[in-house]
Tab-separated table of C-alpha atoms and ligand atoms in Angstrom:
chain	number	residue	atom	x	y	z
A	21	UNK	CA	0.000	0.000	0.000
A	22	UNK	CA	2.769	2.475	0.850
A	23	UNK	CA	4.284	1.826	-2.577
A	24	UNK	CA	0.973	2.223	-4.424
A	25	UNK	CA	0.177	5.392	-2.448
A	26	UNK	CA	3.005	7.185	-4.290
A	27	UNK	CA	1.046	6.781	-7.523
A	28	UNK	CA	-2.418	7.365	-6.057
A	29	UNK	CA	-3.542	3.885	-7.098
A	30	UNK	CA	-2.360	0.535	-8.402
A	31	UNK	CA	-0.158	0.708	-11.510
A	32	UNK	CA	-0.300	-2.803	-13.072
A	33	UNK	CA	3.393	-2.946	-14.018
A	34	UNK	CA	4.503	-1.772	-10.586
A	35	UNK	CA	2.205	-4.344	-8.956
A	36	UNK	CA	3.575	-7.292	-10.970
A	37	UNK	CA	7.206	-6.295	-10.350
A	38	UNK	CA	6.429	-6.091	-6.646
A	39	UNK	CA	4.868	-9.563	-6.806
A	40	UNK	CA	8.137	-10.916	-8.235
A	41	UNK	CA	10.140	-9.263	-5.457
A	42	UNK	CA	7.907	-10.329	-2.564
A	43	UNK	CA	6.752	-13.786	-3.600
A	44	UNK	CA	9.732	-15.885	-2.486
A	45	UNK	CA	10.217	-14.169	0.904
A	46	UNK	CA	6.476	-14.527	1.605
A	47	UNK	CA	6.477	-18.243	0.700
A	48	UNK	CA	9.573	-18.827	2.871
A	49	UNK	CA	7.944	-17.056	5.800
A	50	UNK	CA	4.716	-19.059	5.429
A	51	UNK	CA	6.665	-22.329	5.327
A	52	UNK	CA	8.552	-21.479	8.504
A	53	UNK	CA	5.202	-21.682	10.321
A	54	UNK	CA	4.795	-25.363	9.318
A	55	UNK	CA	6.359	-28.022	11.597
A	56	UNK	CA	7.545	-30.178	8.680
A	57	UNK	CA	7.922	-27.364	6.146
A	58	UNK	CA	7.364	-28.436	2.536
A	59	UNK	CA	6.388	-31.972	3.677
A	60	UNK	CA	3.236	-30.582	5.316
A	61	UNK	CA	1.681	-29.554	1.997
A	62	UNK	CA	-1.093	-31.682	0.432
A	63	UNK	CA	-1.786	-29.487	-2.591
A	64	UNK	CA	-0.826	-26.115	-4.047
A	65	UNK	CA	-3.386	-23.507	-5.083
A	66	UNK	CA	-3.210	-20.113	-6.769
A	67	UNK	CA	-5.606	-17.519	-8.129
A	68	UNK	CA	-5.879	-17.649	-11.920
A	69	UNK	CA	-8.398	-14.827	-12.349
A	70	UNK	CA	-9.941	-12.331	-12.403
A	71	UNK	CA	-7.337	-9.611	-11.871
A	72	UNK	CA	-4.267	-7.946	-13.339
A	73	UNK	CA	-2.558	-10.396	-15.702
A	74	UNK	CA	1.021	-9.579	-14.616
A	75	UNK	CA	0.281	-10.208	-10.948
A	76	UNK	CA	-1.777	-13.322	-11.736
A	77	UNK	CA	1.000	-14.768	-13.945
A	78	UNK	CA	3.575	-14.383	-11.195
A	79	UNK	CA	1.515	-16.236	-8.599
A	80	UNK	CA	0.166	-18.907	-10.927
A	81	UNK	CA	3.585	-19.826	-12.310
A	82	UNK	CA	5.193	-19.926	-8.877
A	83	UNK	CA	2.409	-22.243	-7.648
A	84	UNK	CA	2.730	-24.506	-10.691
A	85	UNK	CA	6.506	-24.710	-10.239
A	86	UNK	CA	6.142	-25.702	-6.585
A	87	UNK	CA	3.428	-28.277	-7.331
A	88	UNK	CA	5.494	-29.751	-10.205
A	89	UNK	CA	8.687	-29.944	-8.192
A	90	UNK	CA	6.994	-31.427	-5.103
A	91	UNK	CA	4.772	-33.809	-7.098
A	92	UNK	CA	1.638	-32.257	-5.556
A	93	UNK	CA	-1.836	-31.684	-7.036
A	94	UNK	CA	-2.467	-28.175	-8.337
A	95	UNK	CA	-5.761	-26.244	-7.976
A	96	UNK	CA	-6.616	-22.981	-9.755
A	97	UNK	CA	-8.970	-20.697	-7.819
A	98	UNK	CA	-11.329	-17.904	-8.861
A	99	UNK	CA	-10.378	-14.752	-6.912
A	100	UNK	CA	-14.031	-13.810	-6.274
A	101	UNK	CA	-14.821	-17.276	-4.950
A	102	UNK	CA	-11.766	-16.940	-2.693
A	103	UNK	CA	-13.134	-13.690	-1.215
A	104	UNK	CA	-16.391	-15.506	-0.393
A	105	UNK	CA	-14.483	-18.399	1.226
A	106	UNK	CA	-12.781	-16.044	3.667
A	107	UNK	CA	-16.068	-16.649	5.540
A	108	UNK	CA	-15.147	-20.305	6.093
A	109	UNK	CA	-11.915	-19.453	7.912
A	110	UNK	CA	-11.880	-19.711	11.684
A	111	UNK	CA	-15.681	-19.997	11.921
A	112	UNK	CA	-18.240	-22.837	11.753
A	113	UNK	CA	-19.168	-23.638	8.117
A	114	UNK	CA	-22.362	-21.807	7.049
A	115	UNK	CA	-25.375	-23.754	5.724
A	116	UNK	CA	-26.508	-23.423	2.107
A	117	UNK	CA	-28.287	-21.720	0.363
A	118	UNK	CA	-26.390	-18.480	0.897
A	119	UNK	CA	-26.528	-15.043	-0.631
A	120	UNK	CA	-23.076	-13.487	-1.025
A	121	UNK	CA	-22.289	-9.822	-1.617
A	122	UNK	CA	-18.778	-9.449	-3.037
A	123	UNK	CA	-17.535	-5.862	-2.939
A	124	UNK	CA	-13.924	-5.167	-3.837
A	125	UNK	CA	-11.764	-2.706	-5.730
A	126	UNK	CA	-12.423	-4.494	-9.008
A	127	UNK	CA	-15.808	-6.184	-8.502
A	128	UNK	CA	-19.296	-5.754	-7.137
A	129	UNK	CA	-21.625	-8.682	-7.367
A	130	UNK	CA	-24.474	-10.472	-5.707
A	131	UNK	CA	-24.520	-14.284	-5.971
A	132	UNK	CA	-26.675	-17.177	-4.816
A	133	UNK	CA	-24.621	-20.119	-3.516
A	134	UNK	CA	-26.616	-23.350	-3.680
A	135	UNK	CA	-23.677	-25.548	-2.680
A	136	UNK	CA	-19.864	-25.608	-2.869
A	137	UNK	CA	-18.971	-24.554	-6.408
A	138	UNK	CA	-22.638	-24.067	-7.465
A	139	UNK	CA	-23.216	-20.326	-7.995
A	140	UNK	CA	-25.852	-18.226	-9.723
A	141	UNK	CA	-24.827	-14.672	-10.478
A	142	UNK	CA	-27.815	-12.502	-9.471
A	143	UNK	CA	-26.368	-9.100	-10.332
A	144	UNK	CA	-23.198	-7.092	-10.789
A	145	UNK	CA	-22.054	-3.541	-11.363
A	146	UNK	CA	-22.705	-1.985	-14.746
A	147	UNK	CA	-19.870	0.548	-14.351
A	148	UNK	CA	-17.585	1.205	-11.357
A	149	UNK	CA	-16.930	-1.373	-8.658
A	150	UNK	CA	-17.785	-0.175	-5.139
A	151	UNK	CA	-14.144	-0.039	-4.016
A	152	UNK	CA	-13.267	1.818	-7.198
A	153	UNK	CA	-16.014	4.363	-6.442
A	154	UNK	CA	-14.650	4.795	-2.896
A	155	UNK	CA	-11.134	5.305	-4.311
A	156	UNK	CA	-12.260	7.793	-6.999
A	157	UNK	CA	-14.425	9.823	-4.608
A	158	UNK	CA	-11.585	9.904	-2.070
A	159	UNK	CA	-9.324	11.315	-4.783
A	160	UNK	CA	-11.915	13.994	-5.661
A	161	UNK	CA	-12.093	14.929	-1.965
A	162	UNK	CA	-8.306	14.960	-1.624
A	163	UNK	CA	-8.364	12.068	0.869
A	164	UNK	CA	-5.682	9.853	-0.715
A	165	UNK	CA	-5.373	6.120	-1.433
A	166	UNK	CA	-6.792	3.636	-0.513
A	167	UNK	CA	-10.025	5.571	-0.509
A	168	UNK	CA	-12.295	3.190	1.427
A	169	UNK	CA	-10.716	3.542	4.862
A	170	UNK	CA	-10.114	7.289	4.251
A	171	UNK	CA	-13.793	7.926	3.462
A	172	UNK	CA	-14.904	5.840	6.420
A	173	UNK	CA	-12.666	7.934	8.702
A	174	UNK	CA	-13.804	11.251	7.198
A	175	UNK	CA	-17.480	10.245	7.558
A	176	UNK	CA	-17.205	9.069	11.168
A	177	UNK	CA	-19.178	11.231	13.565
A	178	UNK	CA	-20.866	13.233	10.789
A	179	UNK	CA	-24.669	13.263	10.714
A	180	UNK	CA	-27.504	14.936	8.885
A	181	UNK	CA	-25.670	15.779	5.647
A	182	UNK	CA	-27.809	16.403	2.542
A	183	UNK	CA	-28.318	13.021	0.826
A	184	UNK	CA	-26.724	12.104	-2.498
A	185	UNK	CA	-28.619	10.171	-5.223
A	186	UNK	CA	-29.061	6.387	-5.254
A	187	UNK	CA	-29.169	4.345	-8.482
A	188	UNK	CA	-31.793	1.658	-7.860
A	189	UNK	CA	-32.042	0.186	-11.402
A	190	UNK	CA	-35.540	-1.095	-10.631
A	191	UNK	CA	-36.273	-4.845	-10.856
A	192	UNK	CA	-32.606	-5.707	-11.146
A	193	UNK	CA	-29.884	-6.875	-8.799
A	194	UNK	CA	-27.359	-4.934	-10.880
A	195	UNK	CA	-25.577	-1.898	-9.466
A	196	UNK	CA	-24.323	1.429	-10.824
A	197	UNK	CA	-22.018	3.834	-8.995
A	198	UNK	CA	-20.659	6.147	-11.680
A	199	UNK	CA	-23.612	8.577	-11.396
A	200	UNK	CA	-22.993	8.936	-7.673
A	201	UNK	CA	-19.310	9.660	-8.322
A	202	UNK	CA	-20.308	12.353	-10.843
A	203	UNK	CA	-22.752	13.855	-8.316
A	204	UNK	CA	-19.880	14.167	-5.824
A	205	UNK	CA	-17.676	15.778	-8.472
A	206	UNK	CA	-20.388	18.368	-9.238
A	207	UNK	CA	-20.815	19.219	-5.544
A	208	UNK	CA	-17.073	19.724	-5.161
A	209	UNK	CA	-16.828	21.844	-8.314
A	210	UNK	CA	-19.775	23.984	-7.175
A	211	UNK	CA	-18.094	24.477	-3.837
A	212	UNK	CA	-14.774	25.439	-5.397
A	213	UNK	CA	-16.432	27.887	-7.800
A	214	UNK	CA	-18.328	29.512	-4.937
A	215	UNK	CA	-15.128	29.767	-2.876
A	216	UNK	CA	-13.336	31.384	-5.827
A	217	UNK	CA	-16.077	34.068	-6.082
A	218	UNK	CA	-15.946	34.903	-2.351
A	219	UNK	CA	-13.882	37.968	-1.410
A	220	UNK	CA	-10.821	36.946	0.572
A	221	UNK	CA	-10.848	38.165	4.181
A	222	UNK	CA	-7.978	40.563	4.766
A	223	UNK	CA	-5.345	39.208	7.116
A	224	UNK	CA	-4.235	41.957	9.414
A	225	UNK	CA	-3.606	43.180	12.892
A	226	UNK	CA	-7.343	43.284	13.689
A	227	UNK	CA	-7.686	39.483	13.209
A	228	UNK	CA	-4.850	37.968	15.202
A	229	UNK	CA	-4.470	34.203	14.807
A	230	UNK	CA	-7.068	34.018	12.013
A	231	UNK	CA	-6.611	30.866	9.911
A	232	UNK	CA	-5.212	31.326	6.415
A	233	UNK	CA	-8.116	31.612	3.933
A	234	UNK	CA	-8.964	28.433	2.004
A	235	UNK	CA	-8.475	29.157	-1.681
A	236	UNK	CA	-8.144	25.767	-3.399
A	237	UNK	CA	-8.430	23.137	-0.636
A	238	UNK	CA	-11.800	21.912	0.653
A	239	UNK	CA	-12.705	22.501	4.258
A	240	UNK	CA	-12.773	19.355	6.442
A	241	UNK	CA	-16.417	19.851	7.437
A	242	UNK	CA	-17.566	19.832	3.798
A	243	UNK	CA	-15.346	16.815	3.037
A	244	UNK	CA	-16.806	14.957	6.020
A	245	UNK	CA	-20.382	15.660	4.912
A	246	UNK	CA	-19.772	14.504	1.338
A	247	UNK	CA	-17.900	11.413	2.536
A	248	UNK	CA	-20.805	10.619	4.878
A	249	UNK	CA	-23.511	11.141	2.226
A	250	UNK	CA	-21.543	9.094	-0.319
A	251	UNK	CA	-21.057	6.204	2.108
A	252	UNK	CA	-24.739	6.281	3.141
A	253	UNK	CA	-25.857	6.173	-0.487
A	254	UNK	CA	-23.591	3.220	-1.361
A	255	UNK	CA	-24.507	1.284	1.789
A	256	UNK	CA	-28.254	1.839	1.311
A	257	UNK	CA	-28.257	0.425	-2.240
A	258	UNK	CA	-26.001	-2.532	-1.376
A	259	UNK	CA	-27.992	-3.466	1.727
A	260	UNK	CA	-31.446	-3.059	0.144
A	261	UNK	CA	-30.617	-5.350	-2.794
A	262	UNK	CA	-28.818	-7.931	-0.673
A	263	UNK	CA	-31.655	-8.152	1.851
A	264	UNK	CA	-34.188	-8.460	-0.969
A	265	UNK	CA	-32.214	-11.316	-2.569
A	266	UNK	CA	-31.853	-13.121	0.761
A	267	UNK	CA	-35.664	-13.011	1.248
A	268	UNK	CA	-36.483	-14.042	-2.323
A	269	UNK	CA	-34.137	-17.055	-2.351
A	270	UNK	CA	-34.686	-18.150	1.253
A	271	UNK	CA	-31.014	-17.772	2.165
A	272	UNK	CA	-29.922	-19.321	5.466
A	273	UNK	CA	-27.355	-16.534	5.878
A	274	UNK	CA	-25.764	-13.604	4.061
A	275	UNK	CA	-22.016	-13.585	3.410
A	276	UNK	CA	-20.174	-10.312	2.976
A	277	UNK	CA	-16.834	-10.473	1.168
A	278	UNK	CA	-14.128	-8.404	-0.544
A	279	UNK	CA	-12.079	-5.387	0.494
A	280	UNK	CA	-15.133	-3.158	1.002
A	281	UNK	CA	-16.531	-5.737	3.483
A	282	UNK	CA	-14.086	-4.027	5.857
A	283	UNK	CA	-16.449	-1.034	5.861
A	284	UNK	CA	-17.956	-0.754	9.333
A	285	UNK	CA	-21.040	1.157	8.223
A	286	UNK	CA	-21.847	-1.538	5.636
A	287	UNK	CA	-21.445	-4.290	8.248
A	288	UNK	CA	-23.602	-2.448	10.768
A	289	UNK	CA	-26.445	-1.582	8.383
A	290	UNK	CA	-26.553	-5.017	6.721
A	291	UNK	CA	-26.676	-6.716	10.114
A	292	UNK	CA	-29.443	-4.352	11.253
A	293	UNK	CA	-31.692	-4.867	8.205
A	294	UNK	CA	-31.039	-8.514	7.285
A	295	UNK	CA	-33.724	-11.138	8.010
A	296	UNK	CA	-31.030	-13.828	8.498
A	297	UNK	CA	-27.586	-13.930	10.143
A	298	UNK	CA	-24.898	-11.868	8.387
A	299	UNK	CA	-21.357	-13.176	8.327
A	300	UNK	CA	-18.241	-11.281	7.394
A	301	UNK	CA	-14.561	-12.185	7.675
A	302	UNK	CA	-12.249	-10.529	10.209
A	303	UNK	CA	-10.728	-7.313	8.825
A	304	UNK	CA	-7.411	-8.966	7.953
A	305	UNK	CA	-9.189	-11.484	5.701
A	306	UNK	CA	-11.435	-8.942	3.905
A	307	UNK	CA	-8.739	-7.411	1.707
A	308	UNK	CA	-6.701	-9.597	-0.655
A	309	UNK	CA	-4.928	-12.453	1.121
A	310	UNK	CA	-3.702	-15.988	0.453
A	311	UNK	CA	-5.577	-17.727	3.280
A	312	UNK	CA	-8.899	-17.188	1.491
A	313	UNK	CA	-7.429	-18.741	-1.679
A	314	UNK	CA	-6.416	-21.795	0.337
A	315	UNK	CA	-9.929	-22.000	1.876
A	316	UNK	CA	-11.614	-21.996	-1.552
A	317	UNK	CA	-9.075	-24.519	-2.862
A	318	UNK	CA	-9.681	-26.806	0.134
A	319	UNK	CA	-13.345	-27.326	-0.849
A	320	UNK	CA	-12.482	-27.622	-4.537
A	321	UNK	CA	-9.808	-30.213	-3.754
A	322	UNK	CA	-12.218	-32.099	-1.461
A	323	UNK	CA	-14.611	-32.311	-4.442
A	324	UNK	CA	-11.758	-33.856	-6.502
A	325	UNK	CA	-11.132	-30.713	-8.556
A	326	UNK	CA	-7.556	-30.461	-9.870
A	327	UNK	CA	-6.050	-28.546	-12.757
A	328	UNK	CA	-3.369	-29.407	-15.300
A	329	UNK	CA	-0.277	-27.361	-16.156
A	330	UNK	CA	-2.113	-25.838	-19.114
A	331	UNK	CA	-4.360	-23.751	-16.832
A	332	UNK	CA	-3.727	-20.138	-17.805
A	333	UNK	CA	-4.517	-16.789	-16.216
A	334	UNK	CA	-7.875	-15.273	-17.109
A	335	UNK	CA	-7.997	-11.554	-16.166
A	336	UNK	CA	-11.777	-11.440	-16.753
A	337	UNK	CA	-12.723	-14.812	-15.220
A	338	UNK	CA	-16.333	-14.825	-14.025
A	339	UNK	CA	-17.822	-16.441	-10.954
A	340	UNK	CA	-19.085	-19.971	-11.580
A	341	UNK	CA	-16.507	-20.900	-14.249
B	1	KG4	O1	-10.612	-6.954	-2.325
B	1	KG4	P1	-9.585	-5.910	-2.296
B	1	KG4	O2	-8.528	-5.975	-1.229
B	1	KG4	O3	-8.810	-5.835	-3.648
B	1	KG4	C1	-9.433	-6.135	-4.857
B	1	KG4	O4	-9.438	-7.324	-5.225
B	1	KG4	O5	-9.953	-5.186	-5.456
B	1	KG4	O6	-10.377	-4.520	-2.221
B	1	KG4	C2	-9.716	-3.279	-2.198
B	1	KG4	C3	-10.773	-2.187	-2.094
B	1	KG4	C4	-10.203	-0.792	-2.287
B	1	KG4	O7	-10.947	-0.140	-3.302
B	1	KG4	C5	-10.408	-0.129	-0.931
B	1	KG4	O8	-10.660	1.269	-1.020
B	1	KG4	C6	-11.629	-0.870	-0.400
B	1	KG4	O9	-11.415	-2.206	-0.809
B	1	KG4	N1	-11.730	-0.785	1.069
B	1	KG4	C7	-12.757	-0.174	1.707
B	1	KG4	C8	-12.462	-0.231	3.106
B	1	KG4	N2	-11.278	-0.876	3.250
B	1	KG4	C9	-10.845	-1.214	1.999
B	1	KG4	N3	-13.876	0.426	1.234
B	1	KG4	C10	-14.718	0.959	2.126
B	1	KG4	N4	-14.504	0.973	3.461
B	1	KG4	C11	-13.405	0.396	4.004
B	1	KG4	N5	-13.210	0.409	5.317
B	2	ZN	ZN1	-9.727	-8.914	-4.029
């Protein structure tokens, strides 16, 4: 994150080079935690999509090389499925059917899980992913990267801000967040234009200690109100559609997954409005991690799924394939 922050987001080439640099030390560290080291492994798994091809290639080829050299079975995992399976880690296994809301930097989707590996895609975003919207709005507000946690912090303790629009896309479980992002941009531009027209207060002896006038920057109170209204709008749409799907399909529980599942307001509101128990992974397992990939692979492997060396990366892999 500290490296990506310098560029205000993830640059694919930088990300894949960093994967090459970090992969071996990370694998060595993970193996040190095993009593018998390499001999403790039963299978090797890696994400093969969706995602950035350079990063995917690095991980997939490393996993294949290890599996080949150790004579172990190899399992390719869908990254979105892995996010969902973070809910199986360190908690009793949930009962099917389940409704899962996957909200990350690259994806936003609602799925019905009938059983392990049996998914129906109910809806997805038609434009920006939720995390992407958080990141873009944070940039507009000058809050930095990653945007999700920054917006959550800026919105904390704010109340009663004027609401921003919600895209309901009636009779559909699809989502759209680009209009909301544009609405934020217009509010900020309006504010900046108004500030530019205001006469600047004269700094002088009669106003000792007066703060320097804001000319280009946005004042923290305005930023907090926009961050709050944006978060409320996103959470309302996500929760309403997820709760509706859970009722319609008789879900035994709702699973929240992906980097945006770290959002406390989303967790709180979904739990408050859901007709069934809501489960979400601990914060450390919400954003991208390898444990969730292993969890998804465990159930695949148990169902005798294995892949050959020809398995390639698929940057636009969909859920259920
Ligand atoms: O799943 P993830 O780690 O990576 C992808 O596969 O995309 O998700 C990263 C996304 C980022 O867009 C980040 O801003 C968002 O998750 N995120 C949050 C929060 N923490 C991370 N969004 C809202 N609230 C948060 N607390
Ligand atoms: Zn992810």
